[in-house]
């Protein structure tokens, strides 16, 4: 576990657990060793923060590559923090550049680490669960690791889209981990990836109880920040 991440687990994580008191189910489904992909629904920026708080092992998240390339004191600090946390840079340009993030995640998983993925590709605009993109399934097949479905509820109340920081006490936050999905030996052709992804999203839906929408989540304009946040 990276040093900075370890420090955060010993200091920030207990504070967040005390403040938000998340209810956690299914921790027994998290392997003690070996790589795995956490694939969850995405309601709020707080999802990543709280998921990292309750998972006992190091969990690598993706971060925009711009955060690793900043200049000056702020840029250097951002790069230091993200590198220290073991974040994986992702290009926002799309195409081959975007696929580099998956290429970077494969050795991380094969080395026995955990990686978090949000298959919807964006936060849900209305609290419903949208069709998953096939990247998580493709990554699982390529790295030879299981996918652990994750269902999170309540974070959209704790930190609605447009607010800068999560607020304790607004809702009961629940994080559920499902049984690992083993796709070992499955083909990585388009039809097979779609089937695996739909199976994964069905498991996530069971954990959250969200209404499922069989289409991709719509792109949204950047929201105006809540002035009271």
XYZ file of C-alpha atoms in Angstrom:
229
model
C 0.000 0.000 0.000
C 1.455 3.430 -0.949
C 2.719 5.417 2.037
C 0.412 8.384 1.523
C -2.569 6.046 1.155
C -1.560 4.297 4.382
C -1.395 7.620 6.206
C -4.862 8.465 4.912
C -6.239 5.105 6.074
C -4.933 5.808 9.573
C -6.090 9.427 9.785
C -8.718 10.524 7.254
C -10.600 7.218 6.955
C -11.549 6.918 10.662
C -12.745 10.533 10.645
C -14.945 9.942 7.604
C -16.388 6.741 9.047
C -17.242 8.585 12.242
C -18.788 11.525 10.385
C -20.824 9.603 7.806
C -21.322 6.294 9.618
C -21.704 4.252 6.415
C -23.492 0.942 6.732
C -21.347 -1.709 5.048
C -22.402 -5.176 3.892
C -20.484 -7.942 2.144
C -16.910 -7.182 3.210
C -16.352 -10.949 3.202
C -16.526 -10.808 -0.604
C -13.351 -8.709 -0.793
C -10.373 -11.027 -1.335
C -7.566 -10.770 1.208
C -4.989 -10.953 -1.573
C -4.882 -10.793 -5.351
C -6.193 -8.355 -7.903
C -9.858 -7.528 -8.414
C -12.022 -4.878 -10.032
C -14.663 -3.037 -8.013
C -17.499 -2.063 -10.369
C -20.170 0.134 -8.857
C -23.001 2.531 -9.524
C -22.102 6.209 -9.486
C -24.297 8.753 -7.736
C -21.824 11.275 -6.344
C -18.203 12.351 -6.118
C -18.434 11.054 -2.545
C -18.691 7.474 -3.882
C -14.934 7.225 -4.406
C -14.105 8.865 -1.097
C -16.301 6.561 0.967
C -15.477 3.427 -1.001
C -11.795 3.981 -0.308
C -12.643 4.539 3.348
C -14.366 1.192 3.900
C -12.253 -1.114 1.692
C -9.447 -2.446 3.931
C -6.907 -2.765 1.102
C -5.392 -0.213 -1.268
C -7.861 0.789 -3.953
C -6.578 2.487 -7.112
C -8.841 5.041 -8.780
C -8.501 6.766 -12.131
C -7.681 10.484 -12.208
C -7.568 12.906 -15.131
C -4.077 13.000 -16.635
C -4.085 16.795 -16.413
C -3.723 16.462 -12.650
C -0.382 14.732 -13.183
C 0.913 17.384 -15.592
C 0.247 20.651 -13.788
C 2.932 23.280 -13.376
C 4.010 25.396 -10.454
C 3.497 24.620 -6.791
C -0.147 23.577 -7.236
C 0.703 21.238 -10.106
C 3.597 19.680 -8.246
C 1.428 19.147 -5.159
C -1.365 17.555 -7.193
C 1.066 15.176 -8.880
C 2.668 14.313 -5.527
C -0.676 13.508 -3.903
C -2.076 11.435 -6.769
C 1.153 9.520 -7.263
C 1.370 8.931 -3.524
C -2.183 7.576 -3.509
C -1.430 5.199 -6.392
C -3.914 6.815 -8.797
C -4.021 5.737 -12.453
C -3.875 8.606 -15.008
C -6.533 8.620 -17.711
C -6.588 10.699 -20.887
C -9.858 12.509 -21.599
C -9.211 12.811 -25.341
C -10.798 9.458 -26.141
C -9.637 6.884 -28.684
C -6.229 5.282 -28.151
C -5.351 7.880 -25.514
C -8.286 6.841 -23.342
C -7.406 3.143 -23.706
C -4.001 3.864 -22.166
C -5.727 4.024 -18.773
C -6.832 0.407 -19.176
C -3.346 -0.550 -20.324
C -1.970 1.039 -17.150
C -4.485 -0.792 -14.962
C -3.638 -4.284 -16.247
C -0.189 -4.557 -14.565
C -1.677 -3.031 -11.406
C -4.283 -5.796 -11.276
C -1.844 -8.546 -12.214
C 0.423 -7.353 -9.404
C -2.416 -8.076 -6.970
C -3.907 -4.616 -6.432
C -7.544 -3.473 -6.523
C -8.976 -1.048 -9.086
C -12.297 0.801 -8.944
C -14.398 1.328 -12.081
C -17.741 3.050 -12.666
C -19.274 1.287 -15.710
C -21.947 3.933 -16.279
C -19.138 6.283 -17.284
C -20.582 9.261 -15.413
C -22.667 10.069 -12.369
C -26.346 9.236 -12.687
C -28.283 12.446 -13.441
C -31.475 11.235 -11.779
C -30.616 8.441 -9.337
C -31.399 5.637 -11.792
C -28.913 2.978 -12.895
C -27.903 3.279 -16.545
C -26.507 0.795 -19.045
C -22.910 -0.150 -18.348
C -20.035 0.302 -20.753
C -17.928 -2.754 -21.499
C -14.560 -1.484 -20.238
C -14.725 -3.236 -16.855
C -15.461 -6.605 -18.465
C -12.686 -6.088 -21.029
C -10.256 -5.240 -18.223
C -11.289 -8.283 -16.167
C -10.701 -10.639 -19.091
C -7.373 -9.033 -20.001
C -6.020 -9.083 -16.439
C -7.588 -12.396 -15.424
C -9.196 -11.029 -12.266
C -12.752 -11.125 -10.851
C -15.211 -8.239 -10.758
C -16.747 -7.391 -7.396
C -20.114 -5.607 -7.838
C -20.615 -2.610 -5.556
C -23.890 -0.911 -4.733
C -23.899 2.484 -3.029
C -26.955 4.395 -1.840
C -27.354 7.715 -0.032
C -24.293 9.512 -1.403
C -26.432 11.545 -3.795
C -28.083 13.090 -0.732
C -24.803 13.589 1.137
C -23.177 15.292 -1.861
C -25.598 16.121 -4.688
C -24.208 16.955 -8.119
C -22.977 20.551 -8.026
C -21.890 20.668 -4.382
C -18.209 20.906 -3.517
C -18.002 18.811 -0.366
C -20.085 15.979 1.142
C -22.163 16.759 4.210
C -22.684 14.275 7.031
C -26.126 13.523 8.393
C -28.137 14.139 5.235
C -28.861 10.483 4.533
C -27.970 6.966 5.570
C -25.149 5.837 3.313
C -25.022 2.128 2.537
C -22.249 0.322 0.681
C -22.859 -3.277 -0.366
C -20.332 -5.648 -1.927
C -21.639 -8.551 -3.968
C -20.135 -11.950 -4.687
C -17.186 -11.815 -7.122
C -18.004 -12.453 -10.768
C -15.435 -14.729 -12.386
C -15.207 -14.255 -16.141
C -12.071 -16.372 -16.559
C -11.942 -17.995 -19.971
C -14.676 -15.824 -21.477
C -14.116 -14.349 -24.928
C -13.350 -10.666 -25.339
C -15.414 -10.265 -28.506
C -18.074 -7.563 -28.572
C -21.029 -9.896 -27.931
C -19.371 -11.616 -24.989
C -18.268 -8.317 -23.416
C -21.821 -7.011 -23.713
C -23.209 -10.129 -22.023
C -20.702 -9.924 -19.169
C -21.406 -6.232 -18.694
C -25.164 -6.764 -18.569
C -24.661 -9.553 -16.032
C -22.491 -7.243 -13.936
C -25.014 -4.391 -14.070
C -27.798 -6.771 -13.024
C -25.801 -7.671 -9.916
C -25.191 -3.997 -9.125
C -28.907 -3.313 -9.512
C -29.704 -6.071 -7.008
C -27.447 -4.344 -4.483
C -28.916 -0.860 -4.932
C -32.547 -1.444 -5.854
C -32.294 1.358 -8.422
C -34.554 1.514 -11.442
C -32.545 0.249 -14.414
C -32.436 2.239 -17.656
C -31.312 0.151 -20.697
C -29.456 3.018 -22.359
C -26.281 4.953 -21.666
C -26.438 7.830 -19.210
C -26.826 11.164 -21.017
C -23.957 13.591 -21.092
C -24.612 16.538 -18.868
C -23.456 20.129 -18.807
C -21.226 21.156 -15.956
C -23.600 22.131 -13.124
C -23.510 25.444 -11.370
C -21.951 24.968 -7.963
C -24.231 25.184 -4.978
C -23.287 28.526 -3.362
C -24.142 27.121 0.060
C -21.738 24.182 -0.341
